[in-house]
mmCIF file of N, CA and C in Angstrom:
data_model
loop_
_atom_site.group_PDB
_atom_site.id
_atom_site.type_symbol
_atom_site.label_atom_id
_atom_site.label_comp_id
_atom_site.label_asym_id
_atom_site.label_seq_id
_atom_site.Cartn_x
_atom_site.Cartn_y
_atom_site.Cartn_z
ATOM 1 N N UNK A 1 -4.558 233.348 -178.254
ATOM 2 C CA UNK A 1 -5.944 232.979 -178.433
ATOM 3 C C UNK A 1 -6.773 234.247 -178.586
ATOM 4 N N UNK A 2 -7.439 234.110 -179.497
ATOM 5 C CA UNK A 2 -8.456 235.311 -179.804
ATOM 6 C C UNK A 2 -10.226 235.136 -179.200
ATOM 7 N N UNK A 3 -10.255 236.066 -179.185
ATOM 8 C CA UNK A 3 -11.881 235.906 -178.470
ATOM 9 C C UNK A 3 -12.711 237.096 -179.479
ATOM 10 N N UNK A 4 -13.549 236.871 -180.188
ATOM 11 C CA UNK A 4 -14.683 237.063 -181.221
ATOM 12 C C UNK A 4 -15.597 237.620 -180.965
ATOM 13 N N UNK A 5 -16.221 239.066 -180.398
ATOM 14 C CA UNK A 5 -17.327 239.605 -180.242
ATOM 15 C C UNK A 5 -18.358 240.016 -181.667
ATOM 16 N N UNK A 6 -19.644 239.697 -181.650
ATOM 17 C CA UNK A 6 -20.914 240.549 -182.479
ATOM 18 C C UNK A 6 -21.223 241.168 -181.931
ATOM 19 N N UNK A 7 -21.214 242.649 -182.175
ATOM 20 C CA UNK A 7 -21.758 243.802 -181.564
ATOM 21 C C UNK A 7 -22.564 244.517 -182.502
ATOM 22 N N UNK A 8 -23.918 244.725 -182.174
ATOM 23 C CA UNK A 8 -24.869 245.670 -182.787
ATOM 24 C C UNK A 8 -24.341 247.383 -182.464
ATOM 25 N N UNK A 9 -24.472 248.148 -183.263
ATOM 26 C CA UNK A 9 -23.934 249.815 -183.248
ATOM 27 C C UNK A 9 -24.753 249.943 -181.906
ATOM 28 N N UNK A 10 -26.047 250.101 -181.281
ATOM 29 C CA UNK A 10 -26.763 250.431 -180.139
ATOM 30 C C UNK A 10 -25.558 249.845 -179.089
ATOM 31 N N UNK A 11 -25.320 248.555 -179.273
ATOM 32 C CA UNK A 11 -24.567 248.129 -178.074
ATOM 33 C C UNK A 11 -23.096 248.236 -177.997
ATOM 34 N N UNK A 12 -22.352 248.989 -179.058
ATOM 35 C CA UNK A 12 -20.999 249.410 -179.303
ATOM 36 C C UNK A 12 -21.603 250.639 -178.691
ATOM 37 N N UNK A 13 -22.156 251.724 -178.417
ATOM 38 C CA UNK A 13 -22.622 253.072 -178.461
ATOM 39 C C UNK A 13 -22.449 253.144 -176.345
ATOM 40 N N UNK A 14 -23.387 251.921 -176.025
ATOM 41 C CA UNK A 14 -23.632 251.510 -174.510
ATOM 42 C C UNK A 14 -22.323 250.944 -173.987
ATOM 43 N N UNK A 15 -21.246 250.151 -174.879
ATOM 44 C CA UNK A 15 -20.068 249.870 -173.967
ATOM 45 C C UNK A 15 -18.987 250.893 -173.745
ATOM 46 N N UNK A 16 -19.419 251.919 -175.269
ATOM 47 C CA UNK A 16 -18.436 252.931 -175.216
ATOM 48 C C UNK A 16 -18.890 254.019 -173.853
ATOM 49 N N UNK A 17 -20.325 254.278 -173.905
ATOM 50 C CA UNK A 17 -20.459 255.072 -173.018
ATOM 51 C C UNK A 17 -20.069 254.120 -171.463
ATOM 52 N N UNK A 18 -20.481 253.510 -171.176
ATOM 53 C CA UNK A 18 -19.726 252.534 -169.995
ATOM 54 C C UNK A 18 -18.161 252.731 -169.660
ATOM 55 N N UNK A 19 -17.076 252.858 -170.563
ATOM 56 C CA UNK A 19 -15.749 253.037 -170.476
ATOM 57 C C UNK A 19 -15.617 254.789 -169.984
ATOM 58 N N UNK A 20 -16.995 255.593 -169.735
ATOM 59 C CA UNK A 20 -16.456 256.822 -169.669
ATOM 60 C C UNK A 20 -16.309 257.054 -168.059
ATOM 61 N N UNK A 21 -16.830 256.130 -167.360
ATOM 62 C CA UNK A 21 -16.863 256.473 -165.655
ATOM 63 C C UNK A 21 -15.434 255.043 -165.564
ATOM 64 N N UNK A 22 -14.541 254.758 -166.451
ATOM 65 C CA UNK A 22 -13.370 254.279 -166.198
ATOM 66 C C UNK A 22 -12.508 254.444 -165.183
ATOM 67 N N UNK A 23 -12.157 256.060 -165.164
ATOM 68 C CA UNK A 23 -11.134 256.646 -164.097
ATOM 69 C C UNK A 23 -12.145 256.444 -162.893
ATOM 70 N N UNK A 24 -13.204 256.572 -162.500
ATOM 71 C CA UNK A 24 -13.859 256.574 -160.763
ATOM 72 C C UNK A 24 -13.966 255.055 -160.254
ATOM 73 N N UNK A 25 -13.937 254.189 -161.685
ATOM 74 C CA UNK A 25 -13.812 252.828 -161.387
ATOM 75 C C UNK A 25 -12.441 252.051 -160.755
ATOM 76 N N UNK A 26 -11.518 252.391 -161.192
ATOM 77 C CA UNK A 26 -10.373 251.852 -161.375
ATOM 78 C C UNK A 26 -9.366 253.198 -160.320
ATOM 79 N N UNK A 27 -9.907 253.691 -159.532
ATOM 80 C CA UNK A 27 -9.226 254.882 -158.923
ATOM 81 C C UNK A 27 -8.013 254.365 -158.590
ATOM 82 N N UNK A 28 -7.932 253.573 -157.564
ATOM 83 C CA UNK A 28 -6.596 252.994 -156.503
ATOM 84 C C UNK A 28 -5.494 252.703 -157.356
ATOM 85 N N UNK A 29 -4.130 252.649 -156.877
ATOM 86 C CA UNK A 29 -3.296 252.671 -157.461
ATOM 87 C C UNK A 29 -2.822 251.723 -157.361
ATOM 88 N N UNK A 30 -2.966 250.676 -157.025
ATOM 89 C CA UNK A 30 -2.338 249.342 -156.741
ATOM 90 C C UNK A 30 -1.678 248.707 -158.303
ATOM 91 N N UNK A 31 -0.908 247.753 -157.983
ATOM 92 C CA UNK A 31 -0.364 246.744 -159.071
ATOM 93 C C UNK A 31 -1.010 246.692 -160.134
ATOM 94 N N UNK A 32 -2.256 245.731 -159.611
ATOM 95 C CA UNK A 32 -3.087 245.433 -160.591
ATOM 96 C C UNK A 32 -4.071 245.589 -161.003
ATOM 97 N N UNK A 33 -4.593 247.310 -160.551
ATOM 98 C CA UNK A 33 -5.057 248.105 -161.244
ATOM 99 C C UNK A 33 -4.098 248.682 -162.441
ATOM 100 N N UNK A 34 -3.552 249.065 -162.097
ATOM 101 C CA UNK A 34 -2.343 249.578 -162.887
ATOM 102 C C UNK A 34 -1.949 249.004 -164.423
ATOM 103 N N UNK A 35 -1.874 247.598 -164.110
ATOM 104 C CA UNK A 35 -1.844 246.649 -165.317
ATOM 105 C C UNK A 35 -3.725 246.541 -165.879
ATOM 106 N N UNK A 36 -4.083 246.494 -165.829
ATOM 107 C CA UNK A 36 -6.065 245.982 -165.620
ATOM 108 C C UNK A 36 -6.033 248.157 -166.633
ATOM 109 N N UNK A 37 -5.944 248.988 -166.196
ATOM 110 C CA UNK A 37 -5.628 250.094 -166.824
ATOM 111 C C UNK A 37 -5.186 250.256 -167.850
ATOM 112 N N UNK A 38 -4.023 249.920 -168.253
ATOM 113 C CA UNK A 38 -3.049 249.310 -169.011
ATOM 114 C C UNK A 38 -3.636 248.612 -170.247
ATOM 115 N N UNK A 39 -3.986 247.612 -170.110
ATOM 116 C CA UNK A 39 -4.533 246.398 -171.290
ATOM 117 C C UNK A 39 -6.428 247.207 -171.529
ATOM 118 N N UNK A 40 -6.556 247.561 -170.379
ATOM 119 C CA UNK A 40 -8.363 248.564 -170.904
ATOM 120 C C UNK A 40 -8.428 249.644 -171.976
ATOM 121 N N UNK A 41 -7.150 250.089 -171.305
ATOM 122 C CA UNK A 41 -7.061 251.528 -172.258
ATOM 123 C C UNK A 41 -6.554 251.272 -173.932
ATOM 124 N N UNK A 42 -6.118 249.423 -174.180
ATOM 125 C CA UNK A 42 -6.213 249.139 -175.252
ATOM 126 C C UNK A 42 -7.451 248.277 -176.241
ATOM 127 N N UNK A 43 -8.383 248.156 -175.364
ATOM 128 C CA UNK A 43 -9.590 247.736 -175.787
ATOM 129 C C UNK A 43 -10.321 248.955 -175.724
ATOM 130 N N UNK A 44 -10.433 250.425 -175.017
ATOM 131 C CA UNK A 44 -11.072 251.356 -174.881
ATOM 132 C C UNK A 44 -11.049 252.142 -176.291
ATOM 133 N N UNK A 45 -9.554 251.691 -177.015
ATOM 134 C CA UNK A 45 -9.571 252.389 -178.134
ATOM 135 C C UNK A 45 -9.842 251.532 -179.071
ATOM 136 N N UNK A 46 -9.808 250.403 -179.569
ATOM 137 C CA UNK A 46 -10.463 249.441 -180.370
ATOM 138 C C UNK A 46 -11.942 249.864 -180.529
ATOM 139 N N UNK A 47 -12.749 249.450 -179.257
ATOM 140 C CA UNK A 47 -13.999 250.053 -179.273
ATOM 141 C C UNK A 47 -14.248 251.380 -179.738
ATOM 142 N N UNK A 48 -13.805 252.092 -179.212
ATOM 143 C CA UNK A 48 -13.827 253.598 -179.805
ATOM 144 C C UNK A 48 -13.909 253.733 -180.992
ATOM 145 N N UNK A 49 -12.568 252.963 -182.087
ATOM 146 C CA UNK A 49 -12.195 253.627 -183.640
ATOM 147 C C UNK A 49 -13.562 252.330 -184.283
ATOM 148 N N UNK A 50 -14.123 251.082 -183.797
ATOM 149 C CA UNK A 50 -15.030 250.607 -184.130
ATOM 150 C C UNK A 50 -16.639 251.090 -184.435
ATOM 151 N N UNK A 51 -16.317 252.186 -182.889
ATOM 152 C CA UNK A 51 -17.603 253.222 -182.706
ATOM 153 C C UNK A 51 -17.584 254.074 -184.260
ATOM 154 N N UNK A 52 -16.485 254.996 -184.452
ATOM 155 C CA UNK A 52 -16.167 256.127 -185.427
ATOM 156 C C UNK A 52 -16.439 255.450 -186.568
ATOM 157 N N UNK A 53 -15.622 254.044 -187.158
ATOM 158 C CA UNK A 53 -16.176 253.291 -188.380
ATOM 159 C C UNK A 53 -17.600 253.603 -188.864
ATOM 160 N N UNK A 54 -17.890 252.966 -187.496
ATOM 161 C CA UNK A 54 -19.579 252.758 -187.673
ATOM 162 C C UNK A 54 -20.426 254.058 -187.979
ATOM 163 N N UNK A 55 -19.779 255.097 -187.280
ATOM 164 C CA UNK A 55 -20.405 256.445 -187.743
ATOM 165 C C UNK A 55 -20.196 257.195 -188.906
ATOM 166 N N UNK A 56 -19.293 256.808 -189.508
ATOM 167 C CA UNK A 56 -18.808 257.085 -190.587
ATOM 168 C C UNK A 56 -19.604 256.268 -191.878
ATOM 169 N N UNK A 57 -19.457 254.909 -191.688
ATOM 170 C CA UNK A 57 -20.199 254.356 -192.604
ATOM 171 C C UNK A 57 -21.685 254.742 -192.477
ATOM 172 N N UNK A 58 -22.375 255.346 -191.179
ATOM 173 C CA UNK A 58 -23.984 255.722 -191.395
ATOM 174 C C UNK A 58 -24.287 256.372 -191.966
ATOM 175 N N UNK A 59 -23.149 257.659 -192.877
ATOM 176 C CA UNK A 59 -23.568 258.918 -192.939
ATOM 177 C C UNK A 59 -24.136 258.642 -194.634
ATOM 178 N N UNK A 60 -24.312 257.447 -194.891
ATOM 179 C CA UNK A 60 -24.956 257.299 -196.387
ATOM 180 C C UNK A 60 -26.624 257.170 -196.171
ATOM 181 N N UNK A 61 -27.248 257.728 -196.699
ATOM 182 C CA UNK A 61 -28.539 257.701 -196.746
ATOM 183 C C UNK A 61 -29.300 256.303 -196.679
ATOM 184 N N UNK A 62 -28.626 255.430 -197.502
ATOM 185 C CA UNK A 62 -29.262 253.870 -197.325
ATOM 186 C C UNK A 62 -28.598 252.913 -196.799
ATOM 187 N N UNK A 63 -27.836 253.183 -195.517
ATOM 188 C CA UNK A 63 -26.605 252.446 -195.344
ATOM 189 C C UNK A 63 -27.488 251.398 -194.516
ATOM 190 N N UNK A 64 -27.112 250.018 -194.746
ATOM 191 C CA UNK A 64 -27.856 248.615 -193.644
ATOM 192 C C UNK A 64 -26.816 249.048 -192.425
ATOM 193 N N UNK A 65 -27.664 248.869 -191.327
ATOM 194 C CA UNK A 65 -27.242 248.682 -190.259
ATOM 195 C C UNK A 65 -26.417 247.132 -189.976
ATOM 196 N N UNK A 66 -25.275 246.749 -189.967
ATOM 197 C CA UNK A 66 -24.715 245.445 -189.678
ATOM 198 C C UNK A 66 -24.456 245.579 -187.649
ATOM 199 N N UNK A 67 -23.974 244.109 -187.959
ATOM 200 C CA UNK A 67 -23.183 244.221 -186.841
ATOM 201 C C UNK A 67 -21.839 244.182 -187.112
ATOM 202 N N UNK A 68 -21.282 244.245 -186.063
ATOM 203 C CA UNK A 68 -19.393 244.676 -185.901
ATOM 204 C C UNK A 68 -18.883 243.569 -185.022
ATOM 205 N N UNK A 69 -17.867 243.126 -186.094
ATOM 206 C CA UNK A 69 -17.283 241.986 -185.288
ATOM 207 C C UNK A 69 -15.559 242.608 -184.818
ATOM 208 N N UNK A 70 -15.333 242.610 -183.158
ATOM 209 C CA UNK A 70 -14.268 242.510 -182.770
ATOM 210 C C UNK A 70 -13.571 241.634 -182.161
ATOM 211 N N UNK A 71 -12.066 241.565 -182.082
ATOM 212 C CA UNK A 71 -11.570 240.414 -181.777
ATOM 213 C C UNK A 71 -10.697 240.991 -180.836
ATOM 214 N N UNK A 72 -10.636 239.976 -179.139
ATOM 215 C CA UNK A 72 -9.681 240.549 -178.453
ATOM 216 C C UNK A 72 -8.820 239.363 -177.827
ATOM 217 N N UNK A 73 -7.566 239.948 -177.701
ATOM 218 C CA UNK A 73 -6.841 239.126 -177.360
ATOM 219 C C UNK A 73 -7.193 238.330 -175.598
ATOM 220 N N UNK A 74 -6.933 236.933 -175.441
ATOM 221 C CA UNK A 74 -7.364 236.898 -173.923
ATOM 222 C C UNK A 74 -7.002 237.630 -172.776
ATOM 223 N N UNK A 75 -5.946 238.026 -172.452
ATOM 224 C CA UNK A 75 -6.225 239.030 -171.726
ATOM 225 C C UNK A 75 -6.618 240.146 -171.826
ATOM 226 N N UNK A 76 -6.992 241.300 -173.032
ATOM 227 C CA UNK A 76 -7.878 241.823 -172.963
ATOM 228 C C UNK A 76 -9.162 241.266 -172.826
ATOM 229 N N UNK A 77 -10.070 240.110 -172.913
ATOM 230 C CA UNK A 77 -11.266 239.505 -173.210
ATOM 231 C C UNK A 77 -11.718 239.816 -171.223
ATOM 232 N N UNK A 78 -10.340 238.950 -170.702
ATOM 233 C CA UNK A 78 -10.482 238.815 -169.290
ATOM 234 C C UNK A 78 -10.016 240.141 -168.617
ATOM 235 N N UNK A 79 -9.815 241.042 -168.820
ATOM 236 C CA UNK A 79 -9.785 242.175 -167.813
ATOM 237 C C UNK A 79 -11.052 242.919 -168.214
ATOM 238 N N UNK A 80 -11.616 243.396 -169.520
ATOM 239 C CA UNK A 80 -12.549 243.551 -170.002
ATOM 240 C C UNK A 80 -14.277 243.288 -169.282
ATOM 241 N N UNK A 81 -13.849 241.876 -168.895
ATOM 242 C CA UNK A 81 -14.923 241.142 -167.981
ATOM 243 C C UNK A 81 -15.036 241.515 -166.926
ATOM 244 N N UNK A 82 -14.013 241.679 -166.387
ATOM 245 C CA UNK A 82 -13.734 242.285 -164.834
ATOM 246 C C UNK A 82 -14.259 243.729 -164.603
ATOM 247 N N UNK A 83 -13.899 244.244 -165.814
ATOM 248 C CA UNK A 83 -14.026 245.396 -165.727
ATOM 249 C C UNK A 83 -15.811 245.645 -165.720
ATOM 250 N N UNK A 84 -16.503 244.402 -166.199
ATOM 251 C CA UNK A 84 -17.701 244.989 -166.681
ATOM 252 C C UNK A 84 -18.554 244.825 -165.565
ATOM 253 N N UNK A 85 -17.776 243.821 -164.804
ATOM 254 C CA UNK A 85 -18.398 243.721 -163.323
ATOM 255 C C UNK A 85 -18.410 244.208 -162.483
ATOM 256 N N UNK A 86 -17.426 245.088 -162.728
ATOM 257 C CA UNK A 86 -17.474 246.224 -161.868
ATOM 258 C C UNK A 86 -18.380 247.540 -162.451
ATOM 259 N N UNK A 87 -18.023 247.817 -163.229
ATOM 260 C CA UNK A 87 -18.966 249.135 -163.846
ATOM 261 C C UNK A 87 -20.655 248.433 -163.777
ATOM 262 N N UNK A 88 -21.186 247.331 -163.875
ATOM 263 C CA UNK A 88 -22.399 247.227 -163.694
ATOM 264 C C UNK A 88 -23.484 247.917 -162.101
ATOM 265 N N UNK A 89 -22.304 248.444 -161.810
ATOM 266 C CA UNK A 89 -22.680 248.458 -160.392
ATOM 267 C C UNK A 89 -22.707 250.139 -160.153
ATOM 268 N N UNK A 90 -22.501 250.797 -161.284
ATOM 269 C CA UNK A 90 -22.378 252.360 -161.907
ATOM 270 C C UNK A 90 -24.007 252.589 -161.899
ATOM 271 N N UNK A 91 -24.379 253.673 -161.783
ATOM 272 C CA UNK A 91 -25.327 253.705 -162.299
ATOM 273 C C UNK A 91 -25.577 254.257 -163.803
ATOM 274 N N UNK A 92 -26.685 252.769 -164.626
ATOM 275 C CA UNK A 92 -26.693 252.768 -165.856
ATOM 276 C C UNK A 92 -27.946 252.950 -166.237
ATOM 277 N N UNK A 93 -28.719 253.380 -167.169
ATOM 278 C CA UNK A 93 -29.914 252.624 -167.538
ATOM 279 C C UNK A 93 -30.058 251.677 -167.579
ATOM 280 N N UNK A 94 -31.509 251.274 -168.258
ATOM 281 C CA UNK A 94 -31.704 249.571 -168.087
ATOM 282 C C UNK A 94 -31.299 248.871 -169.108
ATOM 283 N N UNK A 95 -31.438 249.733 -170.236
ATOM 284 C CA UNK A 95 -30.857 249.218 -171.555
ATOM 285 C C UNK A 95 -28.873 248.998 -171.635
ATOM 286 N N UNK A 96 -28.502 250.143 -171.186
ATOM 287 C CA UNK A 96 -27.487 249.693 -171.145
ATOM 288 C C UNK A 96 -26.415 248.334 -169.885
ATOM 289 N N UNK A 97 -27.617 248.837 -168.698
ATOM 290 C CA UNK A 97 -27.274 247.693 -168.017
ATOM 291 C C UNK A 97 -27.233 246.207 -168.058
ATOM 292 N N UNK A 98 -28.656 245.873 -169.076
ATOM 293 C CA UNK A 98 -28.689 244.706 -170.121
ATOM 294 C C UNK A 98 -27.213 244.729 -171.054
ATOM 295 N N UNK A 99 -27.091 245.688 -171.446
ATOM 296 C CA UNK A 99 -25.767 245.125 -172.461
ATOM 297 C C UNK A 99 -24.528 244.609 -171.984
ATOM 298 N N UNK A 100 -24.395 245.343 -170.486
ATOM 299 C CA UNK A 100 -23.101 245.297 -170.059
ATOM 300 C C UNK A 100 -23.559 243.418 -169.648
ATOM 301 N N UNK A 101 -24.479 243.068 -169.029
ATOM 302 C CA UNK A 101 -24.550 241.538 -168.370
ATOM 303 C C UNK A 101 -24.486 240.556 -169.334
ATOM 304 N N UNK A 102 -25.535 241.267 -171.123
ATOM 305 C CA UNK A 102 -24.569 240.360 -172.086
ATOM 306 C C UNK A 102 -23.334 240.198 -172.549
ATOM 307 N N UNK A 103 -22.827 240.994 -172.328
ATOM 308 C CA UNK A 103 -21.246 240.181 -172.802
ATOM 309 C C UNK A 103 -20.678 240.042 -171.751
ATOM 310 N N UNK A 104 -20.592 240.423 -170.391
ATOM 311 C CA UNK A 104 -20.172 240.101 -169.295
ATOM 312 C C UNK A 104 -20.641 238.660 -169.518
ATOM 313 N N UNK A 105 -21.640 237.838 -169.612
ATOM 314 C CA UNK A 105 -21.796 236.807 -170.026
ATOM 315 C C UNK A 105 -20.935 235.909 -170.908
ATOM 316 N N UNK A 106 -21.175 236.659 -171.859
ATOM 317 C CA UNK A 106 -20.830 235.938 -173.213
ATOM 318 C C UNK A 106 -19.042 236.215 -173.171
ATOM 319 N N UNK A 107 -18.781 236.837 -172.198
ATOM 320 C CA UNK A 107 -17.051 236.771 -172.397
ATOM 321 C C UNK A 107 -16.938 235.613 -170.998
ATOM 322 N N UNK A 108 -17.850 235.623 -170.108
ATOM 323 C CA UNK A 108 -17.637 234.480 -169.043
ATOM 324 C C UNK A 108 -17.346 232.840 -169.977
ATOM 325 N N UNK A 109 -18.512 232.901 -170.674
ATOM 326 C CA UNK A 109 -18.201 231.952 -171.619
ATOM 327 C C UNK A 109 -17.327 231.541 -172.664
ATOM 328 N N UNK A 110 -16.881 232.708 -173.236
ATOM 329 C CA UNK A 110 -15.722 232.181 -174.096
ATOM 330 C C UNK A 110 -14.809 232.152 -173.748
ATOM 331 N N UNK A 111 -13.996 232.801 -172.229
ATOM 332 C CA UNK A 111 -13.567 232.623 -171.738
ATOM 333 C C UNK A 111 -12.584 231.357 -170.858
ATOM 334 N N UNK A 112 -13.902 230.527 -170.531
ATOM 335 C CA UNK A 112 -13.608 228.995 -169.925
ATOM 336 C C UNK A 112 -13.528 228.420 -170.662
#
C-alpha cells in the first residue's frame, strides 16, 4: 500500500531541516529504534533527492513553483509519523512547527 504526499518546496525545505536533529532523537539503542532508523534513513533520502530536484529545477529564471508529490510505502508513512511526533517536541520555529503537525496529521489520516 502506498501513501501519497503534496508537498510545497517551503515545506519539503522544513521536513528536510527537521530530519537533521535525527541522531539526538532516536539516540537509544534498542530494537526498535534500530528498525524505526532503518526504514527513516530511507525516507530521509527520498526527501532529500526530492529537495535537490526541486533545486535544480529553480535555477531557471521563470520556473513555476509546483508542488511535489511523494509516495511512501506504509511502513515508511508510519514510522515517519512517529517520528514527527517526536521531533515536534525539538525546538522548531513556528512555521516549521506548523508543517511538522500537518502531515503528522495528514499521515494520521491516511494511515487508518
Amino acid at each position: 500500500m502506498k501513501i501519497t504526499l503534496k508537498i510545497s518546496p517551503s515545506q519539503l525545505n522544513s521536513l528536510v531541516y527537521c530530519f537533521s536533529s535525527i541522531k539526538t532523537v532516536l539516540s537509544v539503542e534498542t530494537r526498535e529504534v534500530k528498525v524505526s532508523r532503518f526504514i527513516l534513513e530511507k525516507v530521509v533520502l527520498k526527501l532529500q533527492k526530492k529537495q535537490l530536484e526541486n533545486q535544480m529545477s529553480q535555477t531557471k529564471l521563470f520556473a513555476k513553483k509546483k508542488t511535489i508529490s511523494c509516495s511512501l510505502d506504509y511502513p515508511e508513512a508510519h514510522f515517519l509519523e512517529l517520528f514527527l511526533e517526536v521531533a515536534i517536541q525539538h525546538p522548531l520555529n513556528e512555521y516549521d512547527r506548523n508543517v511538522v503537525r500537518h502531515f503528522q496529521s495528514q499521515l494520521n489520516q491516511k494511515l487508518t
